[in-house]
PDB file of C-alpha atoms in Angstrom:
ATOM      1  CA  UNK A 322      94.895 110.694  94.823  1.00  0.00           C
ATOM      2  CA  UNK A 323      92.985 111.712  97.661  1.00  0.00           C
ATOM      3  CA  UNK A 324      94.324 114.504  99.988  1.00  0.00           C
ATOM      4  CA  UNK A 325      92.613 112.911 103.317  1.00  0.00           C
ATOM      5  CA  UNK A 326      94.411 111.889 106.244  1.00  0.00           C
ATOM      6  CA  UNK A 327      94.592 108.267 106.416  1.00  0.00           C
ATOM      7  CA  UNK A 328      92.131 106.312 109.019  1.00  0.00           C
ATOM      8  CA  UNK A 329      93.951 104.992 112.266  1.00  0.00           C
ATOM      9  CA  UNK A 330      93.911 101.014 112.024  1.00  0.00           C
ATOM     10  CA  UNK A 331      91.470  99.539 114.718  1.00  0.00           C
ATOM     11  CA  UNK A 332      92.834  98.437 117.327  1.00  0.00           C
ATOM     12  CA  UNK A 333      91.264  94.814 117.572  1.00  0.00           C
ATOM     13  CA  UNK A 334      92.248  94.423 114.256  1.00  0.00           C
ATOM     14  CA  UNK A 335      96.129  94.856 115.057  1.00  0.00           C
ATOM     15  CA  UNK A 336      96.016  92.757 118.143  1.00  0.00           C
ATOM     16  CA  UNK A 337      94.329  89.979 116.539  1.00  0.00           C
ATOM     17  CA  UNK A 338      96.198  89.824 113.727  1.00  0.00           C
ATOM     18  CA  UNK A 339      99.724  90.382 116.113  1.00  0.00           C
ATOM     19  CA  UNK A 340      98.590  87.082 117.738  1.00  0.00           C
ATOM     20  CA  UNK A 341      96.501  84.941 114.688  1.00  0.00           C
ATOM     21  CA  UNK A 342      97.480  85.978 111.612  1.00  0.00           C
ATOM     22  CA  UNK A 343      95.249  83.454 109.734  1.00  0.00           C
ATOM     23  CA  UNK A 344      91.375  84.905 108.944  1.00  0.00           C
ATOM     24  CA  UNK A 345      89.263  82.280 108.786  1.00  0.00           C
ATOM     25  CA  UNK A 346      87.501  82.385 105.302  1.00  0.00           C
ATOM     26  CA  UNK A 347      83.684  81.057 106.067  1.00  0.00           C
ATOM     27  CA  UNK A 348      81.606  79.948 103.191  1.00  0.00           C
ATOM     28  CA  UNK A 349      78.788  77.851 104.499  1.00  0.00           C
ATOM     29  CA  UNK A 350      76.417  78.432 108.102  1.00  0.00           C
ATOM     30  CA  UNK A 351      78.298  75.131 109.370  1.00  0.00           C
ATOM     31  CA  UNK A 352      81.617  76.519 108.927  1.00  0.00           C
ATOM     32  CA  UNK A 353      81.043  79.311 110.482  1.00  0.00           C
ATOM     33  CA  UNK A 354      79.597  77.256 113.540  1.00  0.00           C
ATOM     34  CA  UNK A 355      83.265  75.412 113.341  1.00  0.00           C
ATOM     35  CA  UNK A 356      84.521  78.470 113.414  1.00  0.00           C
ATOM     36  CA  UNK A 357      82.801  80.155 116.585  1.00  0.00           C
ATOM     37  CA  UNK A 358      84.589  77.013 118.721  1.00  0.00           C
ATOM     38  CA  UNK A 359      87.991  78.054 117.396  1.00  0.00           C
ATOM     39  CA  UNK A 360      90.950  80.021 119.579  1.00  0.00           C
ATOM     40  CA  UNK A 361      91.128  82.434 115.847  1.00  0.00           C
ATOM     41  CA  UNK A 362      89.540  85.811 116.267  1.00  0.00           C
ATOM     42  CA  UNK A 363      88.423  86.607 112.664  1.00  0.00           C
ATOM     43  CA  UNK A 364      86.939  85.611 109.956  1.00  0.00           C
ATOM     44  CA  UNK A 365      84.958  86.400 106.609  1.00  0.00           C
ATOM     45  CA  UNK A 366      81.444  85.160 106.300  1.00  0.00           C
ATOM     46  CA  UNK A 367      80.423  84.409 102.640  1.00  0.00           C
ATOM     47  CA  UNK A 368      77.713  82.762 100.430  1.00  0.00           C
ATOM     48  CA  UNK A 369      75.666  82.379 103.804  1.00  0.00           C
ATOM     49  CA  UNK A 370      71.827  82.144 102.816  1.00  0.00           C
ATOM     50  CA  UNK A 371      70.147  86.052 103.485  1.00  0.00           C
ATOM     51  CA  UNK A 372      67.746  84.333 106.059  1.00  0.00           C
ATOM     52  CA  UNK A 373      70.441  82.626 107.685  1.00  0.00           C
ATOM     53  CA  UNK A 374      72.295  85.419 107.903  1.00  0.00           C
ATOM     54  CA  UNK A 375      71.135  87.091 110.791  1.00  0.00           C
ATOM     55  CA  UNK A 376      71.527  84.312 113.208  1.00  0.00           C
ATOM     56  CA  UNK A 377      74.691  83.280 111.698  1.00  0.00           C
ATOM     57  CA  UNK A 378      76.436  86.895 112.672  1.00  0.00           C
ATOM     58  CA  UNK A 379      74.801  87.319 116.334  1.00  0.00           C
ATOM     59  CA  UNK A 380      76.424  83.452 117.140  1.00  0.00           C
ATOM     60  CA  UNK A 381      79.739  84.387 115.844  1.00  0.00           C
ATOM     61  CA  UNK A 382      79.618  88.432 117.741  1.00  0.00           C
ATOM     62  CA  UNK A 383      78.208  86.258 120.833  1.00  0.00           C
ATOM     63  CA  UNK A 384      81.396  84.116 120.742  1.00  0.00           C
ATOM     64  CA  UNK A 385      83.910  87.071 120.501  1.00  0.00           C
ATOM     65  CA  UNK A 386      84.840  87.121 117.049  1.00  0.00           C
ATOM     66  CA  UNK A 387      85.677  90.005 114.356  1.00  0.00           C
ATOM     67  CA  UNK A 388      83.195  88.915 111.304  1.00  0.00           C
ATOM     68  CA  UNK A 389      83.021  90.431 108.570  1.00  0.00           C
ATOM     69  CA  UNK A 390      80.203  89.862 105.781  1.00  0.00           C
ATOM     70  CA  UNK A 391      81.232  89.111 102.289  1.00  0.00           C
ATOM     71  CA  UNK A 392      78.679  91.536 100.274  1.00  0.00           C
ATOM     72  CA  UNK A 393      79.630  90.432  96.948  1.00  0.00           C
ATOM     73  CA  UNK A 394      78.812  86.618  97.756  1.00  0.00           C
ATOM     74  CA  UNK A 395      76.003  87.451  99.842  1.00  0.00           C
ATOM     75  CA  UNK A 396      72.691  85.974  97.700  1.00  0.00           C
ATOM     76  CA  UNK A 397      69.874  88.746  98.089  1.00  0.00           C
ATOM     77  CA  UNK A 398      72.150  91.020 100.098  1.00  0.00           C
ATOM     78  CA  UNK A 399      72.648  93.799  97.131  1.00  0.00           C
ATOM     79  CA  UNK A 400      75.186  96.554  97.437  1.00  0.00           C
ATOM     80  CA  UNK A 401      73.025  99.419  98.213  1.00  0.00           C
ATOM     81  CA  UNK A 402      73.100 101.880 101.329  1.00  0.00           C
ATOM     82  CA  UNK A 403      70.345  99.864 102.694  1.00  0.00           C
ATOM     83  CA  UNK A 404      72.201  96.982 102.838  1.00  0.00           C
ATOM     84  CA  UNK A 405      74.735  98.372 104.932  1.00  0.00           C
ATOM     85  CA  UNK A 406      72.147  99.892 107.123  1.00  0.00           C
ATOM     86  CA  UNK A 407      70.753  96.143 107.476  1.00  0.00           C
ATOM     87  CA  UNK A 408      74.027  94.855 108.537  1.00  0.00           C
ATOM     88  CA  UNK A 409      74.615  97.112 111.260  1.00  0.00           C
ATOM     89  CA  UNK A 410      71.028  96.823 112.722  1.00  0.00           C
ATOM     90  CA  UNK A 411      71.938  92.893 113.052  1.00  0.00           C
ATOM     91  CA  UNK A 412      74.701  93.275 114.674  1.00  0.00           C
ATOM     92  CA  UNK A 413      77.704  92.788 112.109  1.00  0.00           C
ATOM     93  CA  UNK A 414      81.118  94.343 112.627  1.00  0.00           C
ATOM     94  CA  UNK A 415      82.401  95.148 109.559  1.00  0.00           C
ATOM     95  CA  UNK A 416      81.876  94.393 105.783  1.00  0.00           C
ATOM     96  CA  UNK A 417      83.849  93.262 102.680  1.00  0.00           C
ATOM     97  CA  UNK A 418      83.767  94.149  98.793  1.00  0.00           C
ATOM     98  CA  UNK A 419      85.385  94.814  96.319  1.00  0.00           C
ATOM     99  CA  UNK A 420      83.290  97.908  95.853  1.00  0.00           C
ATOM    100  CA  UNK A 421      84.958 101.468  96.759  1.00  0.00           C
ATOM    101  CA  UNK A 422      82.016 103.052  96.922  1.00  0.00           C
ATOM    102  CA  UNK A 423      80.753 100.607  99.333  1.00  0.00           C
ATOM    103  CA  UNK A 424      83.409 100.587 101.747  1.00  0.00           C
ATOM    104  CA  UNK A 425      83.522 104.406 101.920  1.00  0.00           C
ATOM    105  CA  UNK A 426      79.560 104.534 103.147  1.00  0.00           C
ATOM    106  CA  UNK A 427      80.927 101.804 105.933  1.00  0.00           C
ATOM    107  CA  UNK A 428      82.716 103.614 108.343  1.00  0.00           C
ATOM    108  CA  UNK A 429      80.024 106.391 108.128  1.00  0.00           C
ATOM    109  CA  UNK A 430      77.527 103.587 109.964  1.00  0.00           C
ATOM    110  CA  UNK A 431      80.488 102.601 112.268  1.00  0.00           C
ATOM    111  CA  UNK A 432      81.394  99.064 110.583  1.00  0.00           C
ATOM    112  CA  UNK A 433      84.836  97.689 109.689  1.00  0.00           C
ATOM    113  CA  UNK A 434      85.513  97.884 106.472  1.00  0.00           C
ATOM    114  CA  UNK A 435      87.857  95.323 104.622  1.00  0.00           C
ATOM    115  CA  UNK A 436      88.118  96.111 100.494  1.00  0.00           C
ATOM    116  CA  UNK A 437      89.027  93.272  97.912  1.00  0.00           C
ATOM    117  CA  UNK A 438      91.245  93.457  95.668  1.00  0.00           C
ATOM    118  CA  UNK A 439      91.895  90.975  92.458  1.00  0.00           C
ATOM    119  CA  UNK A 440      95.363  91.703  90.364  1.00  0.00           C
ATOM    120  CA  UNK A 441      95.503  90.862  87.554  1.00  0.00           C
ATOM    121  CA  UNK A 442      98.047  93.052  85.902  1.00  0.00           C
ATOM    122  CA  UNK A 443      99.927  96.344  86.329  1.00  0.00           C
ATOM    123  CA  UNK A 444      97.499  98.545  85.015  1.00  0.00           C
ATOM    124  CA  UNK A 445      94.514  96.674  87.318  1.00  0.00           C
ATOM    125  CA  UNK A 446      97.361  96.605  90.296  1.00  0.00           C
ATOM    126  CA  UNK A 447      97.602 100.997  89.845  1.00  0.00           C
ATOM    127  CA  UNK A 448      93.646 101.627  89.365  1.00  0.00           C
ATOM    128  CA  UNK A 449      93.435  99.267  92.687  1.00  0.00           C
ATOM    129  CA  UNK A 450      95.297 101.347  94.669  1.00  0.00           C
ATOM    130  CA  UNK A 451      94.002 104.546  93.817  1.00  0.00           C
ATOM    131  CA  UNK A 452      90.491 103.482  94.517  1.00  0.00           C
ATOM    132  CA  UNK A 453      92.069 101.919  98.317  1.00  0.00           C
ATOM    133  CA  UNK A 454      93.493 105.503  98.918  1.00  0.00           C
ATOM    134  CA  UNK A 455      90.011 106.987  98.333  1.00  0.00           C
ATOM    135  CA  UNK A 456      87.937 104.632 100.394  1.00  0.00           C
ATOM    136  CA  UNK A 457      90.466 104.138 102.911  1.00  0.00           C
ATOM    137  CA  UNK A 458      89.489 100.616 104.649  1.00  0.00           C
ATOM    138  CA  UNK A 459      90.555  99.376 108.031  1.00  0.00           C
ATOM    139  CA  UNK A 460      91.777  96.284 105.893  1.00  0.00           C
ATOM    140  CA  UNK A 461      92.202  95.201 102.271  1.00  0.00           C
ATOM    141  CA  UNK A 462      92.757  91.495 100.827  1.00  0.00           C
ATOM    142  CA  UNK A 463      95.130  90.897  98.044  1.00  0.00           C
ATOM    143  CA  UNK A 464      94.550  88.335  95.627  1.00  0.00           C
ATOM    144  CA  UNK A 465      95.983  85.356  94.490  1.00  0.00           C
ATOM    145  CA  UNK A 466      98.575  85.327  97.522  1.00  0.00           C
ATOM    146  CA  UNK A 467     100.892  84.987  94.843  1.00  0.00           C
ATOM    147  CA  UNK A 468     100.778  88.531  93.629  1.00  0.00           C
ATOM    148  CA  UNK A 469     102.468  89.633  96.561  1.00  0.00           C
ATOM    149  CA  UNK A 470     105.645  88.614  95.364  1.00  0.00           C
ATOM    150  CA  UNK A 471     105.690  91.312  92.852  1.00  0.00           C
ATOM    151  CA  UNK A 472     103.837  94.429  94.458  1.00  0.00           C
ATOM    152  CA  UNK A 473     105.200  94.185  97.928  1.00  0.00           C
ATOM    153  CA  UNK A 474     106.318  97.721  98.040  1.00  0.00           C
ATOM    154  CA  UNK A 475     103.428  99.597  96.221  1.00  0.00           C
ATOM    155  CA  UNK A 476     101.243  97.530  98.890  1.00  0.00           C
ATOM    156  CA  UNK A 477     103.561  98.336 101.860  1.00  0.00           C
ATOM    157  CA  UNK A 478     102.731 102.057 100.529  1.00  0.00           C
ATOM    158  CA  UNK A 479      99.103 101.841 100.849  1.00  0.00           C
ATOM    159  CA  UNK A 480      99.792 102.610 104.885  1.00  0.00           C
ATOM    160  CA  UNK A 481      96.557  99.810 105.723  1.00  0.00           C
ATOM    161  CA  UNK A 482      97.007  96.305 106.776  1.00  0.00           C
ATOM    162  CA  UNK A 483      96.753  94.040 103.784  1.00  0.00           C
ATOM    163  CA  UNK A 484      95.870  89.764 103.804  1.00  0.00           C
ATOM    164  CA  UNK A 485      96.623  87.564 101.362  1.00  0.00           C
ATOM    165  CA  UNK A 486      94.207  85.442  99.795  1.00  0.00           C
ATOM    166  CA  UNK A 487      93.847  82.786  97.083  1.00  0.00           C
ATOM    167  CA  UNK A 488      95.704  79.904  96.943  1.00  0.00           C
ATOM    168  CA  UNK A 489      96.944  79.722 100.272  1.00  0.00           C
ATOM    169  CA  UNK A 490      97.126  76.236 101.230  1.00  0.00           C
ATOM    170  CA  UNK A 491     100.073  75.368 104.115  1.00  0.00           C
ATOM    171  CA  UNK A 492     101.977  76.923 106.868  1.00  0.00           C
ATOM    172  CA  UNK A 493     104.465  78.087 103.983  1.00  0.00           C
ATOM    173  CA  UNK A 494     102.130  79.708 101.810  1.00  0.00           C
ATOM    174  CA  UNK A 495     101.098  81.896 105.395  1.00  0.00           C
ATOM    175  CA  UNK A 496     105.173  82.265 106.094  1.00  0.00           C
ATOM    176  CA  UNK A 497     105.666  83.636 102.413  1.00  0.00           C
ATOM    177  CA  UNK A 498     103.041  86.504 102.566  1.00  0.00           C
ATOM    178  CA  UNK A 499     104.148  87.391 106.078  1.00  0.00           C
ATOM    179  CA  UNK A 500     107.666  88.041 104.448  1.00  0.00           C
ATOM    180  CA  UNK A 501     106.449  90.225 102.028  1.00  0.00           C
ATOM    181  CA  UNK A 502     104.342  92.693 104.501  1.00  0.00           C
ATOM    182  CA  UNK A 503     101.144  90.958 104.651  1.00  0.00           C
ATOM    183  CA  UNK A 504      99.418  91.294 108.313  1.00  0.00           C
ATOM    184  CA  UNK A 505      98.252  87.595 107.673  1.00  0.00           C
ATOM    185  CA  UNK A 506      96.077  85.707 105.289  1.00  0.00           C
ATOM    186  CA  UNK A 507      92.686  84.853 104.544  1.00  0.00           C
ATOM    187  CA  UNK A 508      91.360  80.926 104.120  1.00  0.00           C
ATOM    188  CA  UNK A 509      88.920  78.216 104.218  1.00  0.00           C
ATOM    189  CA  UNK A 510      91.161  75.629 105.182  1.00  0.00           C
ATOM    190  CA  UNK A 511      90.312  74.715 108.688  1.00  0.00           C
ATOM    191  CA  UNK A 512      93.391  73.542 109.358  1.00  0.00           C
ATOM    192  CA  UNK A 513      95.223  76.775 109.477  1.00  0.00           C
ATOM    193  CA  UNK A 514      92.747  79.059 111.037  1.00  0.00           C
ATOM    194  CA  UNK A 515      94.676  78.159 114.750  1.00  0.00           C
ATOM    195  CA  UNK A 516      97.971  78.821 113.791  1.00  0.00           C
ATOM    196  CA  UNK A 517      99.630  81.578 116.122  1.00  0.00           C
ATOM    197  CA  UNK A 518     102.598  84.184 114.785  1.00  0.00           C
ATOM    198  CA  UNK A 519     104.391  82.438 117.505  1.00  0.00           C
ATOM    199  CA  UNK A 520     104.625  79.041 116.429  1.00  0.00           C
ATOM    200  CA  UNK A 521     105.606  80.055 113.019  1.00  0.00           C
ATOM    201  CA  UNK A 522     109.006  79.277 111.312  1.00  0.00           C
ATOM    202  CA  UNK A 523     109.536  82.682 110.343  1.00  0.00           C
ATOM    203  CA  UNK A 524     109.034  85.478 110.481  1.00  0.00           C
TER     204      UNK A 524
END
């Protein structure tokens, strides 16, 4: 395990996700246009065309919003330094991958940095965490949802805000990860990006 002090959690991220706990998973250029006339602060940008991208992030950092890009699903984007450097220079906020390696070289060019994670079993769930407590990201993303069930302590241990994502289809699905220690949850259903902390059942 790594011996560095953990990263402080940004700010934004904490207030948005206080108020909206619901990140607004955006997989086409018109979705994320729906998304830029919502009330919910962030969002994931994925499988957006590479010469679309550019225009697609400066709308959604011109309407206020916390975007970051999906590298893996990306087409052309590529997971090199250079890519990075790219995504700063048009304007992006932060990044997502499941990539370590990746995440660590984002905070050195000043982007958010959100890392994903997929369990599929204990031994996956262990090397998963050790690679989070080297790359330290402002966020990470669980999935399925489901998994939370089972690893809500070892992920209340990581010490960084975690979303669920997969499978997360209803109001309940966003109640049920909230119980187990997630910050919120990540989806493409439009119908949930709005939902405030407030007007949920519990908790």
């Amino acid at each position: 395990m790594s011996s560095r002090p953990k990263r402080p959690v940004d700010r934004r991220l904490l207030a948005a996700l206080a108020d909206y706990p619901v990140m607004a998973s955006l997989v086409s250029v018109a979705m994320a246009d729906t998304f830029t006339a919502t009330s919910t602060p962030l969002g994931i940008l994925a499988s957006v065309p590479l010469g679309d991208l550019a225009a697609t992030v400066r709308r959604t950092v011109d309407a206020g919003k916390i975007v970051f890009v999906n590298m893996d699903s990306t087409p052309g984007l590529g997971h090199d330094p250079g890519a990075l450097s790219y995504l700063r220079d048009i304007g992006a906020i932060g990044i997502c991958s499941t990539r370590a390696a990746i995440v660590e070289r984002a905070s050195g060019l000043g982007l958010l940095s959100m890392q994903k994670v997929f369990v599929t079993d204990r031994s996956n769930l262990n090397r998963s965490l050790q690679a989070i407590t080297r790359s330290r990201p402002d966020l990470v993303q669980l999935m399925p949802a489901v998994v939370l069930r089972y690893m809500e302590r070892q992920a209340r241990d990581l010490g960084v805000p975690y979303l669920a994502a997969g499978f997360v289809q209803g109001e309940a699905d966003v109640v049920e990860a909230l119980q187990h220690g997630a910050a919120g949850v990540c989806t493409s259903d439009e119908k949930l990006w709005e939902l405030r902390r407030s007007a949920l059942r519990a908790p």
